[in-house]
Short mmCIF file of C-alpha atoms in Angstrom, two decimals:
data_model
loop_
_atom_site.label_atom_id
_atom_site.label_comp_id
_atom_site.label_asym_id
_atom_site.label_seq_id
_atom_site.Cartn_x
_atom_site.Cartn_y
_atom_site.Cartn_z
CA MET A 1 24.57 4.39 6.16
CA GLY A 2 25.53 6.63 9.04
CA THR A 3 22.95 7.63 11.60
CA GLY A 4 19.91 7.32 9.38
CA PRO A 5 16.96 5.00 9.52
CA THR A 6 18.88 2.07 8.10
CA ALA A 7 21.63 2.21 10.70
CA PRO A 8 20.19 0.07 13.51
CA ALA A 9 19.54 -3.00 11.42
CA ALA A 10 22.64 -2.58 9.33
CA SER A 11 25.35 -2.03 11.85
CA GLY A 12 24.83 -4.36 14.76
CA HIS A 13 23.46 -7.77 13.89
CA ARG A 14 25.60 -10.48 12.38
CA GLY A 15 22.52 -11.90 10.79
CA SER A 16 21.34 -8.81 8.95
CA LEU A 17 21.87 -7.68 5.41
CA LEU A 18 21.95 -4.20 3.85
CA LEU A 19 21.47 -4.28 0.11
CA ALA A 20 21.47 -1.71 -2.64
CA LEU A 21 19.32 -2.95 -5.52
CA LEU A 22 19.71 -1.38 -8.91
CA LEU A 23 17.23 -2.25 -11.57
CA GLY A 24 16.96 -1.45 -15.25
CA ALA A 25 13.76 -0.72 -17.18
CA ALA A 26 11.96 0.58 -14.14
CA ALA A 27 8.47 1.00 -15.46
CA ALA A 28 8.14 -2.62 -16.43
CA PHE A 29 8.32 -4.23 -13.03
CA LEU A 30 7.53 -1.85 -10.20
CA PRO A 31 5.81 -4.10 -7.67
CA LEU A 32 4.63 -1.61 -5.10
CA ALA A 33 2.60 1.55 -5.26
CA GLU A 34 3.79 4.36 -3.02
CA PRO A 35 0.71 6.56 -2.85
CA SER A 36 1.59 8.11 0.48
CA CYS A 37 5.20 8.81 -0.40
CA PRO A 38 5.74 12.56 -0.41
CA ARG A 39 7.64 13.83 -3.42
CA ASP A 40 10.91 15.52 -2.56
CA ASN A 41 11.78 17.66 -5.53
CA SER A 42 15.17 18.81 -4.27
CA LEU A 43 17.98 17.95 -6.63
CA VAL A 44 20.20 16.47 -3.92
CA LYS A 45 18.37 14.34 -1.36
CA ASP A 46 19.50 13.07 2.03
CA ILE A 47 18.90 9.32 1.99
CA ASN A 48 18.55 9.38 5.78
CA GLN A 49 15.45 11.55 5.34
CA MET A 50 13.81 9.57 2.58
CA HIS A 51 10.55 7.70 2.93
CA GLN A 52 11.07 4.26 4.47
CA SER A 53 8.62 1.38 4.76
CA ASP A 54 8.63 -2.16 6.08
CA TYR A 55 5.61 -3.04 3.94
CA GLY A 56 4.22 -4.93 6.90
CA ARG A 57 7.27 -7.15 7.31
CA LYS A 58 8.91 -6.81 10.70
CA GLY A 59 12.69 -6.47 10.42
CA PHE A 60 12.55 -5.32 6.81
CA SER A 61 13.22 -1.84 5.45
CA HIS A 62 12.82 -0.48 1.94
CA ILE A 63 13.82 2.94 0.63
CA THR A 64 13.29 3.89 -2.99
CA ILE A 65 16.38 6.02 -3.61
CA ALA A 66 15.31 6.66 -7.19
CA GLY A 67 12.04 5.34 -8.57
CA ALA A 68 9.44 5.71 -11.26
CA LEU A 69 6.54 6.66 -9.01
CA ALA A 70 8.47 8.73 -6.50
CA HIS A 71 10.96 10.44 -8.80
CA GLY A 72 9.83 9.99 -12.36
CA MET A 73 12.62 7.61 -13.32
CA ARG A 74 12.13 5.92 -16.68
CA GLU A 75 15.21 3.73 -17.23
CA VAL A 76 16.58 2.71 -13.86
CA GLU A 77 15.50 2.34 -10.23
CA VAL A 78 17.67 2.24 -7.12
CA TRP A 79 16.44 0.70 -3.89
CA LEU A 80 18.06 0.36 -0.48
CA GLN A 81 16.82 -2.58 1.55
CA THR A 82 17.70 -3.96 4.96
CA PHE A 83 16.85 -7.51 6.01
CA GLY A 84 16.82 -8.41 9.69
CA PRO A 85 17.57 -11.93 10.91
CA GLY A 86 15.26 -14.47 9.32
CA GLN A 87 13.96 -12.09 6.66
CA ARG A 88 13.62 -13.23 3.08
CA THR A 89 12.16 -12.01 -0.16
CA PRO A 90 9.59 -14.15 -1.90
CA ILE A 91 10.90 -16.16 -4.83
CA HIS A 92 10.26 -13.77 -7.68
CA ARG A 93 11.56 -12.49 -10.99
CA HIS A 94 11.66 -9.24 -13.00
CA SER A 95 11.43 -8.40 -16.66
CA CYS A 96 14.62 -6.35 -16.32
CA GLU A 97 18.23 -6.73 -15.29
CA GLU A 98 18.97 -6.39 -11.60
CA VAL A 99 22.28 -5.62 -9.90
CA PHE A 100 22.79 -6.16 -6.17
CA VAL A 101 25.50 -4.57 -4.03
CA VAL A 102 25.84 -5.90 -0.48
CA LEU A 103 26.79 -2.92 1.69
CA LYS A 104 26.81 -4.78 5.01
CA GLY A 105 26.09 -8.20 6.42
CA ARG A 106 25.77 -11.63 4.85
CA GLY A 107 23.04 -13.77 3.43
CA THR A 108 22.19 -16.21 0.66
CA LEU A 109 21.15 -15.82 -2.95
CA LEU A 110 18.83 -18.49 -4.33
CA LEU A 111 19.02 -18.33 -8.13
CA GLY A 112 17.17 -20.35 -10.72
CA SER A 113 17.63 -20.13 -14.46
CA THR A 114 15.25 -19.50 -17.29
CA SER A 115 17.50 -21.35 -19.67
CA LEU A 116 15.85 -24.64 -18.70
CA GLN A 117 12.17 -25.36 -19.21
CA TYR A 118 12.09 -26.81 -15.72
CA PRO A 119 14.74 -24.96 -13.75
CA GLY A 120 15.44 -27.86 -11.40
CA THR A 121 17.46 -27.23 -8.30
CA PRO A 122 18.39 -23.57 -7.97
CA GLN A 123 21.86 -22.52 -6.91
CA GLU A 124 22.33 -21.32 -3.33
CA ILE A 125 25.26 -18.92 -3.13
CA PRO A 126 26.58 -17.00 -0.10
CA VAL A 127 26.67 -13.21 -0.41
CA PHE A 128 28.76 -11.01 1.86
CA GLN A 129 29.78 -7.43 2.60
CA ASN A 130 31.18 -5.67 -0.47
CA SER A 131 30.00 -8.39 -2.81
CA THR A 132 27.94 -7.89 -5.93
CA PHE A 133 25.86 -10.06 -8.20
CA THR A 134 23.48 -9.63 -11.08
CA VAL A 135 20.24 -11.42 -11.77
CA PRO A 136 19.50 -11.90 -15.47
CA VAL A 137 16.14 -10.88 -16.90
CA ASN A 138 13.40 -13.24 -15.74
CA ASP A 139 15.63 -15.53 -13.68
CA PRO A 140 13.75 -16.53 -10.51
CA HIS A 141 15.58 -15.54 -7.34
CA GLN A 142 15.29 -15.05 -3.61
CA ILE A 143 17.47 -13.33 -1.03
CA TYR A 144 17.45 -14.51 2.55
CA VAL A 145 19.37 -14.00 5.77
CA MET B 1 34.16 -0.21 1.43
CA GLY B 2 36.09 -2.08 4.10
CA THR B 3 39.69 -3.00 3.47
CA GLY B 4 39.52 -3.06 -0.30
CA PRO B 5 41.21 -0.90 -2.89
CA THR B 6 38.80 1.96 -2.41
CA ALA B 7 39.44 2.23 1.32
CA PRO B 8 42.45 4.57 1.45
CA ALA B 9 40.91 7.38 -0.54
CA ALA B 10 37.46 6.87 0.87
CA SER B 11 38.05 6.73 4.58
CA GLY B 12 40.64 9.29 5.51
CA HIS B 13 40.51 12.52 3.57
CA ARG B 14 37.95 15.16 4.29
CA GLY B 15 38.25 16.29 0.72
CA SER B 16 37.56 12.99 -1.00
CA LEU B 17 34.40 11.54 -2.42
CA LEU B 18 33.26 7.95 -2.88
CA LEU B 19 30.46 7.62 -5.38
CA ALA B 20 28.32 4.81 -6.67
CA LEU B 21 27.10 5.63 -10.16
CA LEU B 22 24.17 3.76 -11.60
CA LEU B 23 23.34 4.22 -15.21
CA GLY B 24 20.51 3.03 -17.42
CA ALA B 25 20.80 1.97 -21.06
CA ALA B 26 24.38 0.89 -20.69
CA ALA B 27 25.31 0.17 -24.26
CA ALA B 28 24.49 3.65 -25.43
CA PHE B 29 27.09 5.60 -23.50
CA LEU B 30 29.99 3.49 -22.36
CA PRO B 31 32.93 5.88 -22.60
CA LEU B 32 35.82 3.58 -21.86
CA ALA B 33 37.00 0.33 -23.31
CA GLU B 34 38.35 -2.19 -20.83
CA PRO B 35 40.33 -4.52 -23.05
CA SER B 36 42.68 -5.69 -20.32
CA CYS B 37 39.94 -6.28 -17.77
CA PRO B 38 39.81 -9.98 -16.95
CA ARG B 39 36.33 -11.44 -16.95
CA ASP B 40 35.28 -12.87 -13.62
CA ASN B 41 32.45 -15.24 -14.35
CA SER B 42 31.63 -16.08 -10.74
CA LEU B 43 28.06 -15.31 -9.83
CA VAL B 44 28.93 -13.45 -6.64
CA LYS B 45 31.97 -11.18 -6.92
CA ASP B 46 34.07 -9.54 -4.22
CA ILE B 47 34.17 -5.83 -5.11
CA ASN B 48 37.49 -5.53 -3.26
CA GLN B 49 39.00 -7.90 -5.83
CA MET B 50 37.54 -6.28 -8.94
CA HIS B 51 39.61 -4.56 -11.60
CA GLN B 52 40.37 -0.97 -10.66
CA SER B 53 41.86 1.79 -12.79
CA ASP B 54 42.75 5.45 -12.40
CA TYR B 55 42.65 5.96 -16.17
CA GLY B 56 45.78 8.05 -15.83
CA ARG B 57 44.26 10.46 -13.33
CA LYS B 58 46.14 10.53 -10.03
CA GLY B 59 43.77 10.39 -7.05
CA PHE B 60 40.96 8.86 -9.07
CA SER B 61 39.65 5.30 -8.94
CA HIS B 62 37.06 3.59 -11.10
CA ILE B 63 35.61 0.10 -10.67
CA THR B 64 32.97 -1.23 -13.04
CA ILE B 65 30.83 -3.24 -10.64
CA ALA B 66 28.52 -4.29 -13.47
CA GLY B 67 29.16 -3.27 -17.05
CA ALA B 68 28.45 -4.05 -20.67
CA LEU B 69 32.00 -4.93 -21.69
CA ALA B 70 33.07 -6.63 -18.48
CA HIS B 71 29.87 -8.44 -17.56
CA GLY B 72 27.54 -8.38 -20.53
CA MET B 73 25.06 -5.97 -19.00
CA ARG B 74 22.47 -4.65 -21.45
CA GLU B 75 20.17 -2.38 -19.45
CA VAL B 76 22.10 -0.95 -16.53
CA GLU B 77 25.68 -0.27 -15.44
CA VAL B 78 26.99 0.23 -11.92
CA TRP B 79 30.28 2.01 -11.26
CA LEU B 80 32.15 2.78 -8.06
CA GLN B 81 34.37 5.85 -8.23
CA THR B 82 36.60 7.61 -5.74
CA PHE B 83 37.76 11.19 -6.20
CA GLY B 84 40.76 12.44 -4.25
CA PRO B 85 41.14 16.09 -3.29
CA GLY B 86 41.02 18.36 -6.33
CA GLN B 87 39.69 15.66 -8.65
CA ARG B 88 36.87 16.45 -11.05
CA THR B 89 35.10 14.81 -13.93
CA PRO B 90 35.00 16.62 -17.24
CA ILE B 91 31.75 18.41 -18.00
CA HIS B 92 29.89 15.72 -19.90
CA ARG B 93 26.52 14.17 -20.55
CA HIS B 94 24.99 10.76 -21.26
CA SER B 95 22.14 9.55 -23.44
CA CYS B 96 20.73 7.71 -20.43
CA GLU B 97 19.51 8.38 -16.92
CA GLU B 98 22.14 8.43 -14.19
CA VAL B 99 21.70 8.00 -10.45
CA PHE B 100 24.45 8.93 -7.99
CA VAL B 101 24.75 7.71 -4.41
CA VAL B 102 27.41 9.41 -2.29
CA LEU B 103 28.80 6.73 0.00
CA LYS B 104 31.44 8.88 1.70
CA GLY B 105 32.83 12.41 1.58
CA ARG B 106 31.54 15.62 0.09
CA GLY B 107 31.81 17.47 -3.16
CA THR B 108 29.88 19.57 -5.64
CA LEU B 109 27.53 18.77 -8.49
CA LEU B 110 27.55 21.18 -11.44
CA LEU B 111 24.34 20.64 -13.38
CA GLY B 112 23.14 22.30 -16.57
CA SER B 113 19.82 21.73 -18.25
CA THR B 114 18.87 20.70 -21.73
CA SER B 115 15.51 22.38 -21.39
CA LEU B 116 17.02 25.68 -22.48
CA GLN B 117 18.60 26.19 -25.89
CA TYR B 118 21.47 27.99 -24.18
CA PRO B 119 21.74 26.47 -20.72
CA GLY B 120 23.14 29.61 -19.12
CA THR B 121 24.59 29.40 -15.64
CA PRO B 122 24.54 25.86 -14.34
CA GLN B 123 23.52 25.09 -10.78
CA GLU B 124 26.24 24.27 -8.28
CA ILE B 125 24.87 22.06 -5.52
CA PRO B 126 26.70 20.52 -2.54
CA VAL B 127 26.62 16.73 -2.26
CA PHE B 128 27.42 14.87 0.95
CA GLN B 129 27.63 11.44 2.54
CA ASN B 130 24.41 9.45 2.14
CA SER B 131 23.02 11.87 -0.41
CA THR B 132 21.64 10.96 -3.80
CA PHE B 133 20.84 12.79 -6.99
CA THR B 134 19.83 11.94 -10.52
CA VAL B 135 21.01 13.48 -13.75
CA PRO B 136 18.37 13.55 -16.47
CA VAL B 137 19.13 12.22 -19.93
CA ASN B 138 21.53 14.54 -21.77
CA ASP B 139 21.84 17.13 -19.00
CA PRO B 140 25.46 18.36 -18.88
CA HIS B 141 27.07 17.77 -15.50
CA GLN B 142 30.32 17.66 -13.60
CA ILE B 143 31.29 16.31 -10.19
CA TYR B 144 34.21 17.83 -8.33
CA VAL B 145 35.79 17.74 -4.89
#
């Protein structure tokens, strides 16, 4: 993403991962409040200047490109996240569809299924630069590097 | 996007534009049928290998990264589009929110407003690499290079 805040983690390390996360039905799942996030009301925003947080996790970066709290979105959210080596999300799920686009790096998707009462062994699937995958509503998943 | 089908138009020309378009409420607006698009049921897909079309417009490229017809999406669609020099969308609108992320290049957003009965003169706003903007539900808009 050019020379912006995401560049260091995204461009150099073989073990890092730069993800764009695109989620439907924004209001239903938003996990994090952003009370200190200044509202930028300009129509066209420079992503390199947008509010970035590691939420206390070293080697992690999150930017809400378009969000309910920060931008009044009602149907869709777009996040940009960078995972440094060893970073992982918790195993979690959302009450909405989620689409991932891997902009740089490689990692692993851990995906369970809600179609079984006891999901059993989840699938572990490699993800890589310029790959995409979707996570169905409520399917438990984790991303790790 | 690396060495894939979007690379030639996205990497070289100063006058081109590579956009990721992220739309909510997919089923409500899908403008194009994709009857010849083969379904790829793999969980993780290589965007470089995905079906690409110019829909008869020279210098234009469209890839449905996640879509209702191609992938069964119900809440959100993700498109990747490349505009060569001189390319423009029609002036149009959607019955859903739309988020744009400019991955490469520069162009112009023409944006009207539905808040006025007669929208009057639309705004013309430059867009640039690593910029983002949202188009509210039903606001008429056009993107051109």
